[in-house]
PDB file of C-alpha atoms in Angstrom:
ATOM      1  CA  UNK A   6      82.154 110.518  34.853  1.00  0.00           C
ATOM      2  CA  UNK A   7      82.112 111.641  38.436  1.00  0.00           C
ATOM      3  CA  UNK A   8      79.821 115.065  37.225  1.00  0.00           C
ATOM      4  CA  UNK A   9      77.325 113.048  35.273  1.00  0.00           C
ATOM      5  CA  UNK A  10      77.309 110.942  38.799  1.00  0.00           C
ATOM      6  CA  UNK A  11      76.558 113.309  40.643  1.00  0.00           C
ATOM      7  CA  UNK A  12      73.719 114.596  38.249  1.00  0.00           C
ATOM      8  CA  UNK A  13      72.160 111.602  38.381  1.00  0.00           C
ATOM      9  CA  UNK A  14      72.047 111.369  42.475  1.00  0.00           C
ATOM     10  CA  UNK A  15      70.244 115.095  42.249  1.00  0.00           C
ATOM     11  CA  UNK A  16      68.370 114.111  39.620  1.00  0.00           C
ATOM     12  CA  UNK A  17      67.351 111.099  42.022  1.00  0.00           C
ATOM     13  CA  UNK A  18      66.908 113.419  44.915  1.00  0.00           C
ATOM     14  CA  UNK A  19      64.318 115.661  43.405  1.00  0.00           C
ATOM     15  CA  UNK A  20      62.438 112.892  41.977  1.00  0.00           C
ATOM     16  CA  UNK A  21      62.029 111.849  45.958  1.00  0.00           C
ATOM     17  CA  UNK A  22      61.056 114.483  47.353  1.00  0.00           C
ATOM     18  CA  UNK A  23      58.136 115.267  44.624  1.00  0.00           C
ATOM     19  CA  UNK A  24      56.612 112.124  45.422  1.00  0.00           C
ATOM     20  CA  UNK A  25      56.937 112.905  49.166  1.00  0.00           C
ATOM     21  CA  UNK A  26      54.504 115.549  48.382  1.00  0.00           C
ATOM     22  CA  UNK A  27      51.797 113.458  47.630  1.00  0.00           C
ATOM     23  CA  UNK A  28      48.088 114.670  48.785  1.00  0.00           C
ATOM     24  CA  UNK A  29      47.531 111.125  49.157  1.00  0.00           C
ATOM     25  CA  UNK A  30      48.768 109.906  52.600  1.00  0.00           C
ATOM     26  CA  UNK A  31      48.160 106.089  54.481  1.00  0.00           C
ATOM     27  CA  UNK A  32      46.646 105.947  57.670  1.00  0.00           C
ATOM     28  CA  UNK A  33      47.078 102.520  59.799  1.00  0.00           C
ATOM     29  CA  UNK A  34      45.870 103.825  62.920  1.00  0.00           C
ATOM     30  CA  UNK A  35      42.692 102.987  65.080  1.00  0.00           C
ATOM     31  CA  UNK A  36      39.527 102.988  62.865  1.00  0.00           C
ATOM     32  CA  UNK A  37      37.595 106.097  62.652  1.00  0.00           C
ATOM     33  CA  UNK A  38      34.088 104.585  63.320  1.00  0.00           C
ATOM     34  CA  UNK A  39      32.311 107.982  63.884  1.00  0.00           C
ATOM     35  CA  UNK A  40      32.667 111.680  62.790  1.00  0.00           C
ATOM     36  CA  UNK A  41      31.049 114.443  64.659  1.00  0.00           C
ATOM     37  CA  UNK A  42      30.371 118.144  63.820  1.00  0.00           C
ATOM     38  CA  UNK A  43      29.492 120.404  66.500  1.00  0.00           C
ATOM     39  CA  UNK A  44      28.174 123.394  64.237  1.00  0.00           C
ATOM     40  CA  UNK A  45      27.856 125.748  66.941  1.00  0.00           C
ATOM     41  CA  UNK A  46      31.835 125.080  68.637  1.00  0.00           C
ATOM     42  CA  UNK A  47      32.868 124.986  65.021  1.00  0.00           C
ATOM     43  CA  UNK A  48      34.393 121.698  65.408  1.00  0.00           C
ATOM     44  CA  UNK A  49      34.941 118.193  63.531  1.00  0.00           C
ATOM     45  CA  UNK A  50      36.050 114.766  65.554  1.00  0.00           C
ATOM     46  CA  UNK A  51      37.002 111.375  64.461  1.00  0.00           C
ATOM     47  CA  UNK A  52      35.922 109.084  66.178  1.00  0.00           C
ATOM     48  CA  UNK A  53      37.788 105.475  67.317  1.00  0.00           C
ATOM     49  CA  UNK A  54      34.338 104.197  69.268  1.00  0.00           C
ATOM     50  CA  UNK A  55      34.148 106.998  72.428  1.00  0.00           C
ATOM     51  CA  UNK A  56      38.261 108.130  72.136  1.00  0.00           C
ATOM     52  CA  UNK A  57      39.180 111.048  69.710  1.00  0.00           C
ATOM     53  CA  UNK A  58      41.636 110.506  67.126  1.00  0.00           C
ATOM     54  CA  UNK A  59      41.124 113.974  65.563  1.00  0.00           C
ATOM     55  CA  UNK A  60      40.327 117.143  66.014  1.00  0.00           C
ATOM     56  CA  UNK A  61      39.924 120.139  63.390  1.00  0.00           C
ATOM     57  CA  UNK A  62      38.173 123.648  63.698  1.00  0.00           C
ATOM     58  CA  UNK A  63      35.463 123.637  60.542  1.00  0.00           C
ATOM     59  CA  UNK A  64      33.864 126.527  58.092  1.00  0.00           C
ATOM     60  CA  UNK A  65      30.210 125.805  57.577  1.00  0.00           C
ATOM     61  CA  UNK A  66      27.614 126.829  55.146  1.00  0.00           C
ATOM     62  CA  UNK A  67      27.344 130.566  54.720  1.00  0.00           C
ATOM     63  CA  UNK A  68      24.011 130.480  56.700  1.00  0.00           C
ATOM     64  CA  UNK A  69      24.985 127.993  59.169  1.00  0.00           C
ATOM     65  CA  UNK A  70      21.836 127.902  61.690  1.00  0.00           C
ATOM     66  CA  UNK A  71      19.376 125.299  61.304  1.00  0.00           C
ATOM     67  CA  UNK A  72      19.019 121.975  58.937  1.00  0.00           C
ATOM     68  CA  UNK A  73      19.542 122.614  55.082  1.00  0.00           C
ATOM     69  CA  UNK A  74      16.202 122.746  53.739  1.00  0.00           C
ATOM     70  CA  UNK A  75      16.847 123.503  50.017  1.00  0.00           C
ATOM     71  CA  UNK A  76      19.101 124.065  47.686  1.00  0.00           C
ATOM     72  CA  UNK A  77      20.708 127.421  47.764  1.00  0.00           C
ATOM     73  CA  UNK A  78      19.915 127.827  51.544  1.00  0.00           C
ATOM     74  CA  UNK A  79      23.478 128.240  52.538  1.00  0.00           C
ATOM     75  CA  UNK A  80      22.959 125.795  55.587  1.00  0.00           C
ATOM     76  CA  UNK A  81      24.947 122.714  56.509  1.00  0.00           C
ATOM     77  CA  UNK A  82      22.532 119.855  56.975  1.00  0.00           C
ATOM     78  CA  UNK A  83      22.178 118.126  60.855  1.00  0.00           C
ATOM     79  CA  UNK A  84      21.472 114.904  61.615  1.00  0.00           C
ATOM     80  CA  UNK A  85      22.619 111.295  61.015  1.00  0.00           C
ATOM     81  CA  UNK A  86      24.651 110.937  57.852  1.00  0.00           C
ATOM     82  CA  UNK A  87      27.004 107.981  56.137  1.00  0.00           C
ATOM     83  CA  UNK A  88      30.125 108.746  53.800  1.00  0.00           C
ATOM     84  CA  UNK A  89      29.218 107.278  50.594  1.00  0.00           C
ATOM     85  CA  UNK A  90      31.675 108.401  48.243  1.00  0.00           C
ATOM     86  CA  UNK A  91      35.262 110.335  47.865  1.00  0.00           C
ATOM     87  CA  UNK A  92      36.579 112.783  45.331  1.00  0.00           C
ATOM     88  CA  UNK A  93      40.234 112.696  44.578  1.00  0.00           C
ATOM     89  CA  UNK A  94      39.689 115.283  41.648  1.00  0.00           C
ATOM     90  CA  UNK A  95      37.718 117.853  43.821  1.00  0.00           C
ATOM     91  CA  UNK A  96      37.620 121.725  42.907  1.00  0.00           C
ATOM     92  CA  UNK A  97      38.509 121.865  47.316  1.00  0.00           C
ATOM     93  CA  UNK A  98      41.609 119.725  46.581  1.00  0.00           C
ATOM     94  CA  UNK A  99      39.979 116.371  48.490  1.00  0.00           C
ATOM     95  CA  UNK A 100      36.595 115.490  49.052  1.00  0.00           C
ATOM     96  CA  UNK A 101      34.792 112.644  51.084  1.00  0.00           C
ATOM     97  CA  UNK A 102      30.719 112.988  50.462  1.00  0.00           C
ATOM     98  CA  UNK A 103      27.744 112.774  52.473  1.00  0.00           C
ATOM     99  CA  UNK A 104      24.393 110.736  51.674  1.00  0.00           C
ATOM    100  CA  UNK A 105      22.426 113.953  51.697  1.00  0.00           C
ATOM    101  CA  UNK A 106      20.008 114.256  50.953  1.00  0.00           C
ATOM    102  CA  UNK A 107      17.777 111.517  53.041  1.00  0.00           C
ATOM    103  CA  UNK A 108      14.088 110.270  52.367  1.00  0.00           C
ATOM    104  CA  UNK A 109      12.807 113.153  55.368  1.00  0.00           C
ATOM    105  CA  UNK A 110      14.888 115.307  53.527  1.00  0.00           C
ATOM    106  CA  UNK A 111      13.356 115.564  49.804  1.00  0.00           C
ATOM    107  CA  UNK A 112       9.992 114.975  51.513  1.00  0.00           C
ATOM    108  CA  UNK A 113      10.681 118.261  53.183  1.00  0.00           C
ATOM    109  CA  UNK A 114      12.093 120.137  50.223  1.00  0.00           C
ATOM    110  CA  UNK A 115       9.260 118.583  47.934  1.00  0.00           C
ATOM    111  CA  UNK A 116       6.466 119.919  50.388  1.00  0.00           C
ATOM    112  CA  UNK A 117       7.543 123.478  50.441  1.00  0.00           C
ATOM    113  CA  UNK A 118       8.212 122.967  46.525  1.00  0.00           C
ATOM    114  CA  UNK A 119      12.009 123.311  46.189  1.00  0.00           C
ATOM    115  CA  UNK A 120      15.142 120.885  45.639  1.00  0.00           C
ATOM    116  CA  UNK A 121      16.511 119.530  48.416  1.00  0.00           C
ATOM    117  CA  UNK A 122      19.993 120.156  46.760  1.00  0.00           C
ATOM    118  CA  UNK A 123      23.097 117.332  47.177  1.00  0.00           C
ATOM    119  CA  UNK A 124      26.345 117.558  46.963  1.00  0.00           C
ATOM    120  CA  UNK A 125      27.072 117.486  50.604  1.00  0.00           C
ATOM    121  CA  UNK A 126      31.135 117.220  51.536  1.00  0.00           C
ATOM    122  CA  UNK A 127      34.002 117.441  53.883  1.00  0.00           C
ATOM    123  CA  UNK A 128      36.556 119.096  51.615  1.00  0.00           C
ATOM    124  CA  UNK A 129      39.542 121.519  51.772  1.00  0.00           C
ATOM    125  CA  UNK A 130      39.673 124.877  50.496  1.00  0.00           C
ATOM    126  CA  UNK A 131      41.754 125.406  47.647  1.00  0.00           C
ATOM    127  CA  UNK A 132      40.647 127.323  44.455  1.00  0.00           C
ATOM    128  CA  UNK A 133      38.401 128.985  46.738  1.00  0.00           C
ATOM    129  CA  UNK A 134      38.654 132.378  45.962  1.00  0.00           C
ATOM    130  CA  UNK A 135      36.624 133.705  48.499  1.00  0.00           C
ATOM    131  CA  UNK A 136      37.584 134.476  52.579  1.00  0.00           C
ATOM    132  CA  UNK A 137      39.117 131.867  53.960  1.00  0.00           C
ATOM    133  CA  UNK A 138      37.938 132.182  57.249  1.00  0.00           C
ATOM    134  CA  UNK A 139      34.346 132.274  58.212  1.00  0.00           C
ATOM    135  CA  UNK A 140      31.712 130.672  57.116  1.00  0.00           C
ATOM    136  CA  UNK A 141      31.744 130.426  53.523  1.00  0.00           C
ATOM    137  CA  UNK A 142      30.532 126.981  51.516  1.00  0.00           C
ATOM    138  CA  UNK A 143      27.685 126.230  50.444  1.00  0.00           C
ATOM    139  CA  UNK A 144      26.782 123.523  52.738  1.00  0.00           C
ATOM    140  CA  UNK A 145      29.502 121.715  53.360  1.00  0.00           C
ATOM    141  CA  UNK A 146      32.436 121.159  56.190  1.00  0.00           C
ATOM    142  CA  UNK A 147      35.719 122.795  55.144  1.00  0.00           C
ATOM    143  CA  UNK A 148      39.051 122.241  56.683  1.00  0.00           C
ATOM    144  CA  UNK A 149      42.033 122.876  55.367  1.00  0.00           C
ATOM    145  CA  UNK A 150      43.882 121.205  52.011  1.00  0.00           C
ATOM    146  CA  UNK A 151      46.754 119.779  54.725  1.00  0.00           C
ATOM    147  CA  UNK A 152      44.158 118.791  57.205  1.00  0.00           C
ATOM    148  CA  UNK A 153      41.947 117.125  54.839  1.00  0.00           C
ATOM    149  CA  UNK A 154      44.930 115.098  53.235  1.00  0.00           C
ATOM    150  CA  UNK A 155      44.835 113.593  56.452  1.00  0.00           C
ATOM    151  CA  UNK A 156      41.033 113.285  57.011  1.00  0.00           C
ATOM    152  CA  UNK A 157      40.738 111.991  53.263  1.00  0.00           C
ATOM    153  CA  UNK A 158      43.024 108.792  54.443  1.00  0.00           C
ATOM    154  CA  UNK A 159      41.365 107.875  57.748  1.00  0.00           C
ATOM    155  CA  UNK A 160      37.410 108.478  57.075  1.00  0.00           C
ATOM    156  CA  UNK A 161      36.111 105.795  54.941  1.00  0.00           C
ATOM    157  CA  UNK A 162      33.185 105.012  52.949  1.00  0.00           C
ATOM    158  CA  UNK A 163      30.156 104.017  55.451  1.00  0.00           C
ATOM    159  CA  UNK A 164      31.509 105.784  58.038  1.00  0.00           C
ATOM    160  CA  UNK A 165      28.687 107.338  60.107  1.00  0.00           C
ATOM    161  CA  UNK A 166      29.119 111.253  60.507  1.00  0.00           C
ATOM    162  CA  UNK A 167      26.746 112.780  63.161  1.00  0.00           C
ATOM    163  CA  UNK A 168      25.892 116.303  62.423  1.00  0.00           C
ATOM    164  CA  UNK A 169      25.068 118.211  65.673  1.00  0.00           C
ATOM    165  CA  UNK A 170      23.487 122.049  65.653  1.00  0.00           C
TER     166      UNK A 170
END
């Protein structure tokens, strides 16, 4: 009686600490009302008005200089952006998305006669099988699968993000 006890209170234990692992975490702090991302420092804040909650060293678009112009460009896009969507199921473990493309920006891509391309994110890096280090996505703002657990509970959808060159 006493082994099948004691069974059960490991059995317990494990089952505790595998739900501890969650990449789902709460956040009950300030309100992030801004992101920014300083391309050129490498750099992503959340914002709580002027004060910095956050701070987290980014990987940009493989061709980070400039505004994205069309798909395939490799650039990050700059400008004035809202969150409009999250991805629990992402390929990058976590995703939060980011209304790009804007009006200006398919009236761009459409006058030079190319896509403006989409799928704009904030995501981790896992299954990435590629350098991480460097600039490597496609377009979007990587950080990493721990740090994005993190930034996947505090931004929310409509959050303003501010990219910066």
């Amino acid at each position: 009686m006493r082994v099948i006890r004691i069974l059960l209170m490991l059995v317990v234990a494990i089952g505790l600490t595998a739900c501890g692992s969650s990449k789902f975490k709460t956040y009950n702090g300030p309100k992030v009302t801004s992101v920014q991302v300083h391309k050129a420092d490498r750099k992503m804040y959340l914002l709580h008005n002027e004060r910095v909650l956050k701070k987290y060293d980014v990987a940009l678009g493989f061709n980070p200089d400039g505004h994205k112009q069309y798909e395939g460009d490799g650039r990050t896009p700059e400008g004035t952006y809202v969150v409009d969507r999250r991805n629990p199921n992402s390929q990058f473990h976590l995703s939060v998305g980011i209304n790009y493309p804007r009006p200006q920006d398919v009236a761009y891509a459409n006058f030079i006669g190319k896509s403006p391309g989409g799928d704009i994110f904030i995501h981790g890096r896992s299954n990435w099988n590629g350098q991480n280090r460097g600039d490597w996505t496609h377009g979007c703002i990587a950080v990493t699968d721990k740090e994005m657990e993190t930034v996947y509970a505090m931004i929310k959808d409509g959050t303003t993000i501010h990219i910066l060159p």
